[in-house]
CSV table of C-alpha atoms in Angstrom, one decimal:
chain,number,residue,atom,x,y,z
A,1,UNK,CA,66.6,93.0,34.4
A,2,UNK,CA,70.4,92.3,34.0
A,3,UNK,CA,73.5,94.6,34.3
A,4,UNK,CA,74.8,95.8,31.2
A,5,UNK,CA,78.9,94.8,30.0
A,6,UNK,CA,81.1,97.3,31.8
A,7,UNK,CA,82.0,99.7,28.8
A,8,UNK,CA,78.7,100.3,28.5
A,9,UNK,CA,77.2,100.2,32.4
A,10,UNK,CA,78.7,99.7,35.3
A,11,UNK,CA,78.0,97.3,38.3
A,12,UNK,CA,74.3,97.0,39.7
A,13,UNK,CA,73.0,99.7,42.1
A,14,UNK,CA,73.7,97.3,45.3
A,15,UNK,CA,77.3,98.1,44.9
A,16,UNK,CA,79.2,100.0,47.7
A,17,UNK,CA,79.9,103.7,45.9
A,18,UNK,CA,83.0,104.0,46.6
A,19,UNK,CA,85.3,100.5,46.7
A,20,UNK,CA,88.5,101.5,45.8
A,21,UNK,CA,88.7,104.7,48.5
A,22,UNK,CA,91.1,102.9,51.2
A,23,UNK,CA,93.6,101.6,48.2
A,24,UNK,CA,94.2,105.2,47.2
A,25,UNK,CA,98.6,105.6,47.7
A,26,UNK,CA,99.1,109.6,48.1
A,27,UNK,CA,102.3,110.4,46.8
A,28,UNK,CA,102.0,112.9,49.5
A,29,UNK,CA,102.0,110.4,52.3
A,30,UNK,CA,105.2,108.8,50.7
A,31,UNK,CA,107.3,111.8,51.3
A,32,UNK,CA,105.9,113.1,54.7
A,33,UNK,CA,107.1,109.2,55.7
A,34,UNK,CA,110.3,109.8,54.7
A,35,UNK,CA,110.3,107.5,51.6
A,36,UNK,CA,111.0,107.5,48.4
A,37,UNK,CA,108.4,108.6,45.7
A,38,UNK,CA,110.3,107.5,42.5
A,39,UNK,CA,109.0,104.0,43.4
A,40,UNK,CA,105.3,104.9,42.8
A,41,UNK,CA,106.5,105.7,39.3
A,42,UNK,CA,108.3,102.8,39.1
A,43,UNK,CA,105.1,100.8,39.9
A,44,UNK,CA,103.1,102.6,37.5
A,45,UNK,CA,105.2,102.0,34.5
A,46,UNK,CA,105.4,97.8,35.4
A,47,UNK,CA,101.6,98.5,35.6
A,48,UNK,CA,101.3,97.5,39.1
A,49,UNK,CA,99.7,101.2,39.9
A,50,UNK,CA,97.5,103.2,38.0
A,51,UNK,CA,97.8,106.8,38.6
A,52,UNK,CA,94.3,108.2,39.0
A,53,UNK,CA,95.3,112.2,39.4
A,54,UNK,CA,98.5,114.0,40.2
A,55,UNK,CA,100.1,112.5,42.8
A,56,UNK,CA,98.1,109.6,43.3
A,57,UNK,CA,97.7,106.4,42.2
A,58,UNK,CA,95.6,103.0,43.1
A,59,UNK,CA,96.4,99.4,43.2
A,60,UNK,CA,95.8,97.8,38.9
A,61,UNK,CA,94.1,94.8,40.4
A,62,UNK,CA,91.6,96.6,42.2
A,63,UNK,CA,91.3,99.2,39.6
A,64,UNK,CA,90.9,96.5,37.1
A,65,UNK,CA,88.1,94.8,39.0
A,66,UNK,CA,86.4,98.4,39.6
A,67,UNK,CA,83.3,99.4,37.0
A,68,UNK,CA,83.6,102.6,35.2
A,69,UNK,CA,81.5,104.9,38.1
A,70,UNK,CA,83.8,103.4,40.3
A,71,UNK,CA,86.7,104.0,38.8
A,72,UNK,CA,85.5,108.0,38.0
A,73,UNK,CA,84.2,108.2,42.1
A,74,UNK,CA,87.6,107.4,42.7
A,75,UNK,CA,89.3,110.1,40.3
A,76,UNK,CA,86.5,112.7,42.0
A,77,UNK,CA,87.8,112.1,45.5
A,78,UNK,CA,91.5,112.0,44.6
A,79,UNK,CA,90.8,115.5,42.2
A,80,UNK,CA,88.8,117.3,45.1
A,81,UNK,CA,91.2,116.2,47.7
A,82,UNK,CA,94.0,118.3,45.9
A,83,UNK,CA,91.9,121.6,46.5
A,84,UNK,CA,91.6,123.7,49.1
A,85,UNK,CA,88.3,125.8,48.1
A,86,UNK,CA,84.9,124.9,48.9
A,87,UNK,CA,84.0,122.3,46.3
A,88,UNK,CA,80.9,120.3,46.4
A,89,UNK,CA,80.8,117.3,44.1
A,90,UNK,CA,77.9,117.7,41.6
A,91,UNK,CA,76.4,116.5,38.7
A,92,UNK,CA,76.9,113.4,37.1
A,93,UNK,CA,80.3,113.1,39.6
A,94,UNK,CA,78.2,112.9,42.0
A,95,UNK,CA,75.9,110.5,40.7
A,96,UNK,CA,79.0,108.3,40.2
A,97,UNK,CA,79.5,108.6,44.1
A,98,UNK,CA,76.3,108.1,45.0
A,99,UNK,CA,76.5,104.7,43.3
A,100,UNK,CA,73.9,105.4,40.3
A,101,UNK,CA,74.6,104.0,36.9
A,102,UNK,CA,75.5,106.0,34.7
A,103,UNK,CA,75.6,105.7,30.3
A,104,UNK,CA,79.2,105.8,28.8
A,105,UNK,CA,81.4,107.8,28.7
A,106,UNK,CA,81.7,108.4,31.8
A,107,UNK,CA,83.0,112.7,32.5
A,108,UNK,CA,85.9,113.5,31.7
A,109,UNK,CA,86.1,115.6,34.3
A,110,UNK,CA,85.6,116.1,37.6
A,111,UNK,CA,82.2,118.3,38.4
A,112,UNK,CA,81.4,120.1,41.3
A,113,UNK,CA,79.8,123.2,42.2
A,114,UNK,CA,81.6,126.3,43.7
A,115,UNK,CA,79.7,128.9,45.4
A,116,UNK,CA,82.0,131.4,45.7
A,117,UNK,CA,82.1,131.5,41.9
A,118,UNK,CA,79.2,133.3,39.6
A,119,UNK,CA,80.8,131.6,36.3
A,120,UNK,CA,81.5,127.8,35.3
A,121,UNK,CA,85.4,127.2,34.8
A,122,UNK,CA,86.4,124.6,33.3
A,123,UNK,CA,90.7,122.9,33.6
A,124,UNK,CA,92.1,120.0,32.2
A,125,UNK,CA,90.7,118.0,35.7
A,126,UNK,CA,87.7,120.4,36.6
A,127,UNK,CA,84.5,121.7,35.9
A,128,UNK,CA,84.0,124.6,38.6
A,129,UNK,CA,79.8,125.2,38.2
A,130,UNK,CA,79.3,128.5,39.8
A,131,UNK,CA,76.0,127.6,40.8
A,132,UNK,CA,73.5,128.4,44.5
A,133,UNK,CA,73.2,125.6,46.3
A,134,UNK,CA,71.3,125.3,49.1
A,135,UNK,CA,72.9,124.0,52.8
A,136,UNK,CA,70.2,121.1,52.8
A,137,UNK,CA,71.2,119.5,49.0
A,138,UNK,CA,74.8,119.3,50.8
A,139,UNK,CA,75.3,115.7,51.9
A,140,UNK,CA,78.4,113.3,52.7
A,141,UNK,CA,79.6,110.1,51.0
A,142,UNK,CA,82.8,108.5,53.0
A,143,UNK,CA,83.8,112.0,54.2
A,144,UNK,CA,84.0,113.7,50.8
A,145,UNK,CA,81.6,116.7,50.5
A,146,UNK,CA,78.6,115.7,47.9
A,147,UNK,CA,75.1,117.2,46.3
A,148,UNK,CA,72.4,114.7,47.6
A,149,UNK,CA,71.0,112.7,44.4
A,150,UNK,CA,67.7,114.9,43.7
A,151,UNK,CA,69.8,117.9,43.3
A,152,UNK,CA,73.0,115.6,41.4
A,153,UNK,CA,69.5,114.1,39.4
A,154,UNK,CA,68.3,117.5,38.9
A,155,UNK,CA,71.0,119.1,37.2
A,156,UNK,CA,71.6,116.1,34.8
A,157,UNK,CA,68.8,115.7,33.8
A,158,UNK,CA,68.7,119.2,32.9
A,159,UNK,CA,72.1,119.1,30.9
A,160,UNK,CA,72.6,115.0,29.8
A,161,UNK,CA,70.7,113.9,27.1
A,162,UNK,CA,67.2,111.9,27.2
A,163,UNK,CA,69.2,107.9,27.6
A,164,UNK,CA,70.8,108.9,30.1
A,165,UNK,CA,68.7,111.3,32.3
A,166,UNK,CA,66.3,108.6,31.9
A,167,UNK,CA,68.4,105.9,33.1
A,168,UNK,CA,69.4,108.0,36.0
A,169,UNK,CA,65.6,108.9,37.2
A,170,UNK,CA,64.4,105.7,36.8
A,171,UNK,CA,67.3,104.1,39.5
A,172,UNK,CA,66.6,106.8,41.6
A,173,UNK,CA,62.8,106.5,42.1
A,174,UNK,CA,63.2,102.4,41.8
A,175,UNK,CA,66.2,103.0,45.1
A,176,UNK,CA,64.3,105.9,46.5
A,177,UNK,CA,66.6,108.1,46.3
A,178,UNK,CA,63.6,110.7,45.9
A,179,UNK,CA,59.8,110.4,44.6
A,180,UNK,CA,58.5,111.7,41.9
A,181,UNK,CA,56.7,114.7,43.2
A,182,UNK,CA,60.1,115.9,45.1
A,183,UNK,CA,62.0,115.4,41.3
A,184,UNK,CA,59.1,117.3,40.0
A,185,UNK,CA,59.6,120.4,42.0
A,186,UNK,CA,63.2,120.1,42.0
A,187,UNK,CA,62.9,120.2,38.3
A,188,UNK,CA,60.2,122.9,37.8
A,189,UNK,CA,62.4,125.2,40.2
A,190,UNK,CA,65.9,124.5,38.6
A,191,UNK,CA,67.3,127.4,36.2
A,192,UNK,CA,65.6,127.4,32.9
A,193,UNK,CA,68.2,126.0,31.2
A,194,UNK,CA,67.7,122.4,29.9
A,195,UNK,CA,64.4,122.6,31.7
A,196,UNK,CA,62.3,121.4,29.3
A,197,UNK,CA,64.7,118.4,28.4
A,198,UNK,CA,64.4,117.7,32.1
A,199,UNK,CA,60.7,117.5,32.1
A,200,UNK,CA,60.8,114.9,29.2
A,201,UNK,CA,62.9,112.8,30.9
A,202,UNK,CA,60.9,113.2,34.0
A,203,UNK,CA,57.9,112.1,31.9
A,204,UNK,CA,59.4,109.0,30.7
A,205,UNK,CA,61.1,108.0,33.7
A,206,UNK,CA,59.3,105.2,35.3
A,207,UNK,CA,60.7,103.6,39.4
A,208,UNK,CA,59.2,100.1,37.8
A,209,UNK,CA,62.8,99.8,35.4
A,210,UNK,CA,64.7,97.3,37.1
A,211,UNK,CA,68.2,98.1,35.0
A,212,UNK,CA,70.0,100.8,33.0
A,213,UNK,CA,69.5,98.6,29.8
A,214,UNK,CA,65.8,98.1,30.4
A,215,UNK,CA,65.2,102.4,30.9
A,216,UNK,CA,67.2,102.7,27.6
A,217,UNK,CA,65.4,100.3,25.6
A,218,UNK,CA,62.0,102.4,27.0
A,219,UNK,CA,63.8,105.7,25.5
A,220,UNK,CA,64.8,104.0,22.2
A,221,UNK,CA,61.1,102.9,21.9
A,222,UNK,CA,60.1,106.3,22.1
A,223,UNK,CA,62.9,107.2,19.1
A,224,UNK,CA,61.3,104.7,16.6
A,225,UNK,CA,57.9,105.4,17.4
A,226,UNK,CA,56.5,101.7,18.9
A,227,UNK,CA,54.2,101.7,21.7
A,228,UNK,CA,55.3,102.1,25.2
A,229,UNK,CA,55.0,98.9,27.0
A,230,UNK,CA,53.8,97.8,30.6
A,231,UNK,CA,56.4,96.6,32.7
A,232,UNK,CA,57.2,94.2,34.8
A,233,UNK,CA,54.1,92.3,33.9
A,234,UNK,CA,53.5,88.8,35.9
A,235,UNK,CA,52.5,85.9,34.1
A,236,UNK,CA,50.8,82.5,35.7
A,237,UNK,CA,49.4,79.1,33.9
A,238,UNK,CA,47.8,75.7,35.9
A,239,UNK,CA,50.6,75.3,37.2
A,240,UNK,CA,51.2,78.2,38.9
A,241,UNK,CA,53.5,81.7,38.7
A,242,UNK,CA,55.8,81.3,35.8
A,243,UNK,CA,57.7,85.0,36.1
A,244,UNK,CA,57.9,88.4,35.4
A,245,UNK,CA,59.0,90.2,32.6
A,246,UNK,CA,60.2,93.2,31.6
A,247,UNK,CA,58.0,94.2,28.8
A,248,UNK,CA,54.2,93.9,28.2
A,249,UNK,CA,52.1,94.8,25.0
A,250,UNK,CA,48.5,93.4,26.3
A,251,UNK,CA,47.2,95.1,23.1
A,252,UNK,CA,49.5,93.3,20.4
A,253,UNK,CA,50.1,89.9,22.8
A,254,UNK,CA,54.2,90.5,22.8
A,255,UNK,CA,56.5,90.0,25.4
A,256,UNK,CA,59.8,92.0,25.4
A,257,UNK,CA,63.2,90.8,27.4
A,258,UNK,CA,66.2,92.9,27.7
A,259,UNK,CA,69.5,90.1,28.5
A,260,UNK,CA,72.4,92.2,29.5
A,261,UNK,CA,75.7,90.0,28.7
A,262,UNK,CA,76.0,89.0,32.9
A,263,UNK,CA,72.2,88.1,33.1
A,264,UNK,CA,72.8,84.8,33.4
A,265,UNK,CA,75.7,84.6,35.6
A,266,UNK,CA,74.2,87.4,38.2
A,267,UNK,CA,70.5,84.7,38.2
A,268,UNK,CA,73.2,82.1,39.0
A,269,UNK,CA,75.1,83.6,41.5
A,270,UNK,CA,71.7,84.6,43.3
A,271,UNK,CA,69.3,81.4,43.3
A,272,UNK,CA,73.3,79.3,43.4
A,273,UNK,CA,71.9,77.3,40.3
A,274,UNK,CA,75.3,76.3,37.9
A,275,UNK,CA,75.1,78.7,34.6
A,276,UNK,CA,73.7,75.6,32.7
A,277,UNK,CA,71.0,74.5,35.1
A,278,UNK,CA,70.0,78.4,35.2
A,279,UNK,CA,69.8,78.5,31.2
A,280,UNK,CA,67.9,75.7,31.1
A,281,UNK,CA,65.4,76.5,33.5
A,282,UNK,CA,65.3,80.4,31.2
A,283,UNK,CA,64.6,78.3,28.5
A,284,UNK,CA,61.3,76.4,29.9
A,285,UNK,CA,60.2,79.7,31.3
A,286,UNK,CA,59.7,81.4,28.1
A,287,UNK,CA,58.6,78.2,26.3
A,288,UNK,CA,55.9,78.3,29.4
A,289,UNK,CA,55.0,81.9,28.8
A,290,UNK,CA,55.2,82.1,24.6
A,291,UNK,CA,52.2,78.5,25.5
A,292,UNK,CA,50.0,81.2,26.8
A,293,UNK,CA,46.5,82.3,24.7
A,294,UNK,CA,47.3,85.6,25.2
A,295,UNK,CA,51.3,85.9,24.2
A,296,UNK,CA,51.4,85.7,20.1
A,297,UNK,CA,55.4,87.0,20.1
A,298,UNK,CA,58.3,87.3,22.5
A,299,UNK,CA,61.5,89.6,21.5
A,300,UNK,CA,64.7,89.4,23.1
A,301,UNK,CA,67.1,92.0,23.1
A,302,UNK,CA,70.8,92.7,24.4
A,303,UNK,CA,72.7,96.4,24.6
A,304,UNK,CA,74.1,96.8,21.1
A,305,UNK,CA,70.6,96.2,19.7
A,306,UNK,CA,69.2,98.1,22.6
A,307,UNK,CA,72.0,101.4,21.5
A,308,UNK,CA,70.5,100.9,17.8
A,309,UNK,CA,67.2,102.4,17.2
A,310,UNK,CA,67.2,100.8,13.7
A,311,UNK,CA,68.3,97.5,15.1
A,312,UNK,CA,65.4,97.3,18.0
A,313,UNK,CA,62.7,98.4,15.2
A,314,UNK,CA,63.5,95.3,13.1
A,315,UNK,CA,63.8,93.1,16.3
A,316,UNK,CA,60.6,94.5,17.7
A,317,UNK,CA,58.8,94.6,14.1
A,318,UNK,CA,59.7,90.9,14.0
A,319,UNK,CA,57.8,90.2,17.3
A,320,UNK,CA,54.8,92.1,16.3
A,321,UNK,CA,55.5,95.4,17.5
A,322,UNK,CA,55.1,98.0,14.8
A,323,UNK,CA,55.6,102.1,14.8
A,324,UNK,CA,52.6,103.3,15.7
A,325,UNK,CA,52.7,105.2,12.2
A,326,UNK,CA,52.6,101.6,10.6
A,327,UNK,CA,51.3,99.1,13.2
A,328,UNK,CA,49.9,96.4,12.1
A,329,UNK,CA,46.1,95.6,12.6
């Protein structure tokens, strides 16, 4: 239920897509004014700019404070701007725009779809997808020309691998960004390449995941063979609602909590508890539900045990959750 670090997530999906797009210095703009560029290089070396693609550059401190889709939404728009054809952004670039979170490493490139082309091409900045693309799956983030998220969702999922797609889908149906029978069309119509890949993901994918690292622990339990959980199960005692967490097994009695590293500190910021009052009162909450009849183990989890298949078995073996090979009775 919490944000994962930055190298391996970025920011939660209430963040603005695109932060950094009025900091962007064109070296362009520079010269038109009459000044001199040299001092934009000159900034960049002190590390005062950061040069984002040819010719322009953005701010360190805001780049610094930016999460990884942030920072690749900005290289997009400052790639696409230096081209005159008809680029749409696509794929996971535009995901990145869109706001989704998105599995490291972020592209290396910037992806967008060229229908005047029948081939991909691919530069040192660019992947050109010569690929149809319908008038309608055209949309419009802060002026720059984008594929809406079913079709950006689509195409991933098609091409990404399973952690990934799946943590894409799941933000998407959880924001509405599109439903499940609109994904499942868009999916079943899309070129029969990476089809089938798509349609596992869209199996798995589940609106109910409430964060990147929760939709790739779900995937990882697939890997090592456990049980699929219920989520977001709600627990009360006399006293009343104790909370919700992220992963059920009715069937074994386990509870199952992914803690991204900011979990505390976002709980904080939100309820404005101090960090230590807000531990504390994490701490009687799980004492309240592990005092339950019906809860016999609780697991807890973070993102480098939730990136290690072999490391979630043993913590979820430990809890009482077995492969389904080997579960016990």
């Amino acid at each position: 239920m919490t944000p994962a670090p930055p190298l391996l997530r970025p920011s939660p999906a209430t963040i603005p897509p695109e932060p950094l797009v009025g900091t962007l210095i064109h070296r362009s703009s520079i010269v038109s004014a009459g000044r001199d560029d040299r001092a934009l290089r000159r900034a960049a070396e002190r590390g005062e700019l950061v040069r984002v693609a040819p010719g322009t550059y953005v701010a360190a401190t805001a780049w610094s404070r930016a999460s990884p889709e942030q920072r690749h939404a900005v290289v997009v728009r400052a790639t696409v701007a230096r081209s005159s054809a008809d680029l749409v952004v696509s794929h996971r670039s535009a995901l990145a725009v869109h706001g989704f979170p998105l599995l490291a490493p972020m592209p290396s490139r910037t992806h967008v779809i060229h229908r005047a082309r029948r081939t991909t091409q691919t530069t040192s900045l660019v992947v050109r997808h010569g690929a149809p693309l319908a008038d309608e799956e055209v949309g419009s983030v802060d002026g720059l020309r984008v594929v809406r998220p079913l079709r950006a969702a689509t195409d991933t999922a098609r091409l990404d691998d399973l952690r990934s797609s799946v943590v894409v889908l799941d933000h998407g149906l959880r924001q509405g960004a599109f439903d499940d029978a609109a994904l499942r069309a868009a999916v079943e119509g899309a070129p029969r390449v990476g089809r089938r890949r798509a349609l596992l993901a869209l199996d798995l994918a589940d609106g109910s995941s409430e964060s990147p690292g929760e939709s790739l622990s779900r995937v990882v339990m697939v890997e090592i063979g456990v049980p699929l959980p219920q989520l977001q199960k709600e627990f009360w005692d006399r006293r009343g609602f104790i909370g919700r967490v992220d992963f059920w097994w009715p069937g074994l009695g386990v509870v199952g909590e992914f803690d991204g590293a900011t979990k505390y500190l976002e709980l904080a910021r939100r309820s404005g508890r101090d960090l230590d009052q807000v531990k504390i009162d994490e701490k009687k909450r799980e004492d309240r539900i592990r005092a339950l009849p019906e809860v016999s183990g609780f697991a807890r989890w973070d993102w480098s045990t939730a990136n290690d298949p072999r490391q979630l078995a043993l913590t979820l073996s430990d809890a009482g959750v077995m492969p389904l090979a080997g579960r016990r009775s």
